[in-house]
mmCIF file of C-alpha atoms in Angstrom:
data_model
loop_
_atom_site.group_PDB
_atom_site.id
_atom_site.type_symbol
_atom_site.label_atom_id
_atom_site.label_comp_id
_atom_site.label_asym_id
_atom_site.label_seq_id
_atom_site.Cartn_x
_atom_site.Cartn_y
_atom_site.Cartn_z
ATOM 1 C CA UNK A 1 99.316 119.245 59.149
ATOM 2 C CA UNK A 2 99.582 120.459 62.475
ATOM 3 C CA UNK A 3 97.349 117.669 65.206
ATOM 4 C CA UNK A 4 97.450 120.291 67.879
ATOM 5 C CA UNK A 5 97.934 124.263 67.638
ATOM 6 C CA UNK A 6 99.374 126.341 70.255
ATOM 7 C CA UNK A 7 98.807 130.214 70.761
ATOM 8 C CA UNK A 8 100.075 132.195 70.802
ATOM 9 C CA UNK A 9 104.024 130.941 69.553
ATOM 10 C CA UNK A 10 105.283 134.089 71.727
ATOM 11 C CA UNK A 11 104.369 136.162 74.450
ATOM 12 C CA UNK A 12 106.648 138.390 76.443
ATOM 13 C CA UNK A 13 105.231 140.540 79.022
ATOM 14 C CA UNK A 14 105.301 142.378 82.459
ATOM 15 C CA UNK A 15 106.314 140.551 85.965
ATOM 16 C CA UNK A 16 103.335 140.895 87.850
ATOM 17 C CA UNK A 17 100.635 140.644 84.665
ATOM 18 C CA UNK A 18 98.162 137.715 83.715
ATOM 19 C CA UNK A 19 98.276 135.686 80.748
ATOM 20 C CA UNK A 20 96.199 132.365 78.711
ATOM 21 C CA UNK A 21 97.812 130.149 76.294
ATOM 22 C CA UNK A 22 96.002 128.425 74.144
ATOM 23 C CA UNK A 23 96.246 124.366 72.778
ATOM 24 C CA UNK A 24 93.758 123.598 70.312
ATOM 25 C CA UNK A 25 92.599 121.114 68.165
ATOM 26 C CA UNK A 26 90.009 119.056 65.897
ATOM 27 C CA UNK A 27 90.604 115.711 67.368
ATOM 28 C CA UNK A 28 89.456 114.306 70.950
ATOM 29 C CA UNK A 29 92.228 113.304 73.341
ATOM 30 C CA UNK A 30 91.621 110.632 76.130
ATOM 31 C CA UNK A 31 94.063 113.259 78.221
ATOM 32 C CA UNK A 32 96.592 115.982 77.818
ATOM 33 C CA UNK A 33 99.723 116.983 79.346
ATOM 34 C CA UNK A 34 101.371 120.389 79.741
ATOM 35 C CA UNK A 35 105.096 121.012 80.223
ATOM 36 C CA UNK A 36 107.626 123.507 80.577
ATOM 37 C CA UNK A 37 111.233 123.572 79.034
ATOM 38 C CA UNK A 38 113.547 125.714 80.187
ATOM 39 C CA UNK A 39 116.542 126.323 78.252
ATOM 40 C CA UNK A 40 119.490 123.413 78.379
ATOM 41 C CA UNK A 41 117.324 121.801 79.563
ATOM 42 C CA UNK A 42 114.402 118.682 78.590
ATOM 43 C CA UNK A 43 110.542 119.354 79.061
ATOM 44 C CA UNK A 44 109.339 118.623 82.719
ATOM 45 C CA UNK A 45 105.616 117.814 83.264
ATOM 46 C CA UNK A 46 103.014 119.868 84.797
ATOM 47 C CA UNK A 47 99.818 118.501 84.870
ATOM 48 C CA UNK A 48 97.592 115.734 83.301
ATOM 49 C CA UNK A 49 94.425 116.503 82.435
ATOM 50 C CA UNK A 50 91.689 113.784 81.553
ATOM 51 C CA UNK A 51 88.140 114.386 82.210
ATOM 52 C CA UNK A 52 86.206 116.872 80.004
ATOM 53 C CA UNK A 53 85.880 120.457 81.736
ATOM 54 C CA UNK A 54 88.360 119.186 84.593
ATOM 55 C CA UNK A 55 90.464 122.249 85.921
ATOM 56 C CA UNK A 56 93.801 121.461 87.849
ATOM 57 C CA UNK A 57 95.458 124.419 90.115
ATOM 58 C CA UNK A 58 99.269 124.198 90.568
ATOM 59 C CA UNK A 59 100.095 127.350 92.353
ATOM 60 C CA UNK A 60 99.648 130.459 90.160
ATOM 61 C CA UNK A 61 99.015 128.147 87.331
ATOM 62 C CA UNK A 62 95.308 127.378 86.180
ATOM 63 C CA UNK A 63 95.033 124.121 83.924
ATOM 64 C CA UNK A 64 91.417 123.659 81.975
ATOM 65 C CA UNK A 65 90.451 120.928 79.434
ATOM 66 C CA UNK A 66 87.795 121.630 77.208
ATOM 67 C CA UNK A 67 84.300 119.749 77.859
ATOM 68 C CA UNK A 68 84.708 117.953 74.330
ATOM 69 C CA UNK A 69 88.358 117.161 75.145
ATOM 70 C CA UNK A 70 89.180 118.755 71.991
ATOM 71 C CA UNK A 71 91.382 121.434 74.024
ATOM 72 C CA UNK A 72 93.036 122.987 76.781
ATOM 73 C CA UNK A 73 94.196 126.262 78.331
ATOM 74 C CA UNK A 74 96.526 127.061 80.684
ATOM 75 C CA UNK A 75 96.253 130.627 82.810
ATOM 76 C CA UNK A 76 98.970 132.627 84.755
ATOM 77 C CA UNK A 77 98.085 134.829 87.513
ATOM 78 C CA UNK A 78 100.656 137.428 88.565
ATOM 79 C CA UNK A 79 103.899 135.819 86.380
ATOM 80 C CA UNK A 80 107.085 135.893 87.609
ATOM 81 C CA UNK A 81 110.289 136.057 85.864
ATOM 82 C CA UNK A 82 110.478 132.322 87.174
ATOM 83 C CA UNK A 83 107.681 131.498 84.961
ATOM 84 C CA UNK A 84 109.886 131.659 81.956
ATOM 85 C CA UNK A 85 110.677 129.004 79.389
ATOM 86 C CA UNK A 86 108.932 126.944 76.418
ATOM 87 C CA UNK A 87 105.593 125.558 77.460
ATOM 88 C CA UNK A 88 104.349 122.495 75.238
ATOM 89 C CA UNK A 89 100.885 120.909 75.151
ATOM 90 C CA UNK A 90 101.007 116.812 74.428
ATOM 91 C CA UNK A 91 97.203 115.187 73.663
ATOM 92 C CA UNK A 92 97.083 111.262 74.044
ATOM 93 C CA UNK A 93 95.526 109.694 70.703
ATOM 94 C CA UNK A 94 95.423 105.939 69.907
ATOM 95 C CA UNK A 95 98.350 105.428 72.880
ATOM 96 C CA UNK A 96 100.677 108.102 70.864
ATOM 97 C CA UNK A 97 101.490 111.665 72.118
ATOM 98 C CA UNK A 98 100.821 114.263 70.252
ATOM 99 C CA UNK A 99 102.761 117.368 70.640
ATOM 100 C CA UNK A 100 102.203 121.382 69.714
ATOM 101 C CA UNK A 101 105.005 123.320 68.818
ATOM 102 C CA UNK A 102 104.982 125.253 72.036
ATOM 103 C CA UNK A 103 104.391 128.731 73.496
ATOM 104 C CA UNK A 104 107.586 130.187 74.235
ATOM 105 C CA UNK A 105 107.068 132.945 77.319
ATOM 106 C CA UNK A 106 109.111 135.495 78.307
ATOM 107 C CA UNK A 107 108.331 137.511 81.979
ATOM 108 C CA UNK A 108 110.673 140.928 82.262
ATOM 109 C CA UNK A 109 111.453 141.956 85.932
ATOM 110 C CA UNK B 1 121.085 111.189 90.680
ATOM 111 C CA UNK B 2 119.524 111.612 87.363
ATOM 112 C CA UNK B 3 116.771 109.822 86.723
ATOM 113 C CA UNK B 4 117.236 110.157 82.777
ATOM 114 C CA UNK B 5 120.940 110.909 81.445
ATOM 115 C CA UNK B 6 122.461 111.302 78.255
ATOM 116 C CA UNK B 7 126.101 111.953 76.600
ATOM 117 C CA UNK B 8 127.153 113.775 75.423
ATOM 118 C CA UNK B 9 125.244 117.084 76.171
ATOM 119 C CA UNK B 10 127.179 118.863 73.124
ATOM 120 C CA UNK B 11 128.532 117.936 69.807
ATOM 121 C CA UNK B 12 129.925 119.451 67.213
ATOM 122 C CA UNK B 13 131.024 117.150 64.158
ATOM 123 C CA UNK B 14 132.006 117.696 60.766
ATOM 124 C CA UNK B 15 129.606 116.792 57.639
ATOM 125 C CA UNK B 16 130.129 113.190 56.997
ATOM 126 C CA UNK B 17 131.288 111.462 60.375
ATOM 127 C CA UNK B 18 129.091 109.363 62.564
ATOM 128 C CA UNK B 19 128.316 109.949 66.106
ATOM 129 C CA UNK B 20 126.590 108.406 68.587
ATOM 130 C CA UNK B 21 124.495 109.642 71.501
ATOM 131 C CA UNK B 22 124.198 107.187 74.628
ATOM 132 C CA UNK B 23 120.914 107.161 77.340
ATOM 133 C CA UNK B 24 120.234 105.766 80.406
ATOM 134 C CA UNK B 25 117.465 105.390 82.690
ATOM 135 C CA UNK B 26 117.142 104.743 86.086
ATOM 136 C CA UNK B 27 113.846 105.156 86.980
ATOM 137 C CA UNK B 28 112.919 101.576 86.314
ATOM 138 C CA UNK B 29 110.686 102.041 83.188
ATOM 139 C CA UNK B 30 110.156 99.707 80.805
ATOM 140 C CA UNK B 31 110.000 102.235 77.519
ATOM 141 C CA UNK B 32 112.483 104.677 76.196
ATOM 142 C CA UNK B 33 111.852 106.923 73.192
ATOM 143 C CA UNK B 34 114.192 109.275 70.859
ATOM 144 C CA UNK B 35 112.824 112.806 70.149
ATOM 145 C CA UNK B 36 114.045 115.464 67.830
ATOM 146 C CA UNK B 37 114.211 119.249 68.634
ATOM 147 C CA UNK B 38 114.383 121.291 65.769
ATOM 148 C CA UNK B 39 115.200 124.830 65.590
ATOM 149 C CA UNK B 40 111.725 125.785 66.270
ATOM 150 C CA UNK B 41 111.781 123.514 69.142
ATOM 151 C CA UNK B 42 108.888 121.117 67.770
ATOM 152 C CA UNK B 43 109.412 118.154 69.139
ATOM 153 C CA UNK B 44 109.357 115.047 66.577
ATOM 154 C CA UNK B 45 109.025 111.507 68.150
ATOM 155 C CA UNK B 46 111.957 109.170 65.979
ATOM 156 C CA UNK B 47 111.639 106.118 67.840
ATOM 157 C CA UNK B 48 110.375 104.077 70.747
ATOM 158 C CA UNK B 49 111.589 101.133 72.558
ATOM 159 C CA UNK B 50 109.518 98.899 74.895
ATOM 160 C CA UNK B 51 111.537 95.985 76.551
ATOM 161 C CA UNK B 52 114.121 96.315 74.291
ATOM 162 C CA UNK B 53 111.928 95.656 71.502
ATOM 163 C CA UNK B 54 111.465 98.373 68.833
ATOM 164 C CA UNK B 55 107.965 99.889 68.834
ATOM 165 C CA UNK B 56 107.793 102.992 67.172
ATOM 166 C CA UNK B 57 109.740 103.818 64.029
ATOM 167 C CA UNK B 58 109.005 107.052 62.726
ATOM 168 C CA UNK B 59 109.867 107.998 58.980
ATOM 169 C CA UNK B 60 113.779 108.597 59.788
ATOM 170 C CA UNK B 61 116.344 108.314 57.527
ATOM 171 C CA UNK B 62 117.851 104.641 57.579
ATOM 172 C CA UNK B 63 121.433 106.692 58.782
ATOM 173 C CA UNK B 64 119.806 106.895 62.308
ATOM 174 C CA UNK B 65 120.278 103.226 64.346
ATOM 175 C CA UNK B 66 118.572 103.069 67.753
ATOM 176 C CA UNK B 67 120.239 100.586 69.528
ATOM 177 C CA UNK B 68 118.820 98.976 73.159
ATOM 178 C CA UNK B 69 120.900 96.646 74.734
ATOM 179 C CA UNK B 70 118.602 96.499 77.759
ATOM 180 C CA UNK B 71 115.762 98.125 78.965
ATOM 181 C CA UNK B 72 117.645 100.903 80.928
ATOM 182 C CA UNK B 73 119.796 101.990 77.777
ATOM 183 C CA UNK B 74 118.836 102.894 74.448
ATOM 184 C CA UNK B 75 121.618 104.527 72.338
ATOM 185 C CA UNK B 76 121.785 106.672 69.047
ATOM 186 C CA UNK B 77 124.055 106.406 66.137
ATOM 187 C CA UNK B 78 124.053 108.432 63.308
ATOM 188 C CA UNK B 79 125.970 107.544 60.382
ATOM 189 C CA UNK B 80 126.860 110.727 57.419
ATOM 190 C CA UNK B 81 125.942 113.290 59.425
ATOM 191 C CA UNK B 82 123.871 116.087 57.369
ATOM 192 C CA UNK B 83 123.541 119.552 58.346
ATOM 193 C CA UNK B 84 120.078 119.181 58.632
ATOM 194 C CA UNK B 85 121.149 116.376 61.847
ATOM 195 C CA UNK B 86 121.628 119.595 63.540
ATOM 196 C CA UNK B 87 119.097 119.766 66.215
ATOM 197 C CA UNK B 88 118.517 118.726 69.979
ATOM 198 C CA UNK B 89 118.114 115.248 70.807
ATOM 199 C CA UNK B 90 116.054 114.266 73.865
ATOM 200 C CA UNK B 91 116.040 110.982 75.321
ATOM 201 C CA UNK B 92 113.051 110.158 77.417
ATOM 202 C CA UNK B 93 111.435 106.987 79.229
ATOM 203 C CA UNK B 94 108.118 106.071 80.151
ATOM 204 C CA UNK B 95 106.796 103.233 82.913
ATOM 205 C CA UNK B 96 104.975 101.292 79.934
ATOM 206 C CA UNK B 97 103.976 102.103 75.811
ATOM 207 C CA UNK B 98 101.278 104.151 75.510
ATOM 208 C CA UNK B 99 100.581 107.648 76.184
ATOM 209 C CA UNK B 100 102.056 108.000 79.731
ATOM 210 C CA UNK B 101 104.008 110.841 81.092
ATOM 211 C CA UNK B 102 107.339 111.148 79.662
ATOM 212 C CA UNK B 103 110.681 111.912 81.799
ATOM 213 C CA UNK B 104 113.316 113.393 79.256
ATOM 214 C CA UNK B 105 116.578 114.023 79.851
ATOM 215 C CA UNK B 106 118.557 117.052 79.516
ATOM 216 C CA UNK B 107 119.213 116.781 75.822
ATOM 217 C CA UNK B 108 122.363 116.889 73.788
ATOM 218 C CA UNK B 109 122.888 119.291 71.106
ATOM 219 C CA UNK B 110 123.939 118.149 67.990
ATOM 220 C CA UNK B 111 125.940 120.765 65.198
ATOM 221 C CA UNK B 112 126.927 119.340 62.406
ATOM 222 C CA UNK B 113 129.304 121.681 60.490
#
């Protein structure tokens, strides 16, 4: 049984276009982490998000966790080919990480 | 200067042999972990050391030994290799147990033919 659900698993789409993906989940997390993984390579955090509602900016990238810390979204504005790779959500529960199977996002020139 | 490295980054093995995969840290943290990659790059936690003391032991099959002989190392040997070994294996460290932000290394790929 899956902790924490990503959405969508795949999503390829214009340079230049705006997109949401999607970490969700029953349980309440006392903070969440998003990372990317490119390919060859290992996952390299984002952002750390820990109060409910909280919204973190990191460039083009909009982080929100939900007001019941139950989930999280994270928003693209404008991608860029850059902006490719695997990006993984990670919810603290009882001091262990748990991890979504990732949103793997694909930005054409 | 890496902060998290591991070797080898490839390897390709035969059904049957054991291998080992080696980690380092040099970021002065006092928790590494093991993490599997399968194919549809979930990551699976196998095992966590804090201090050189095991701390988490996931359900992994007794072939896989974690080995830490101090806090900046913690090494992975595999014994009868299965092709279901196959998969990318990501060493990571943390400043204490718990939660915290992980720093992973690069990965090494594992094939097991």
């Amino acid at each position: 049984t899956q902790l924490l659900e990503q959405s969508p698993q795949f999503l390829s789409i214009q340079e230049g276009e705006n997109l949401t993906v999607y970490c969700n989940s029953s349980s309440v997390f006392s903070s969440l982490q998003w990372y990317r993984q490119e390919p060859g390579e290992g996952p390299v955090l984002l952002v750390t998000v820990v109060t409910g509602g909280e919204v973190k900016k990191l460039k083009r990238l909009t982080f929100q966790f939900g007001d019941a810390r139950k989930d999280s979204s994270l928003h693209i504005t404008a991608a860029q080919p850059g902006d490719t790779g695997l990006y993984l959500c990670a919810g603290s529960l009882n001091y262990q990480l748990i991890w979504g199977a990732g949103t793997k996002l694909i930005i054409k020139p | 200067d890496t902060a998290v490295s591991q070797t080898p980054k490839y390897l390709v093995t035969q059904m049957g042999n054991d291998k080992s995969i080696k980690c380092e840290q040099n970021l002065g943290h006092d928790t590494m972990y093991w993490y599997k990659q399968d194919s549809k790059k979930f990551l699976k936690i196998m095992f966590s050391y804090n201090n050189k003391e095991l701390i988490i032991n996931e359900t992994v099959p007794n072939r896989f030994s974690p080995k830490s002989p101090d806090k900046a190392h913690l090494n992975l040997h595999i014994n009868s290799l299965e092709l279901g070994d196959s998969a990318v294996y990501f060493c990571a460290s943390t400043p204490s147990s718990g939660a915290n932000v992980l720093t992973f290394g690069a990965g090494s790929r594992l094939t097991v033919l």
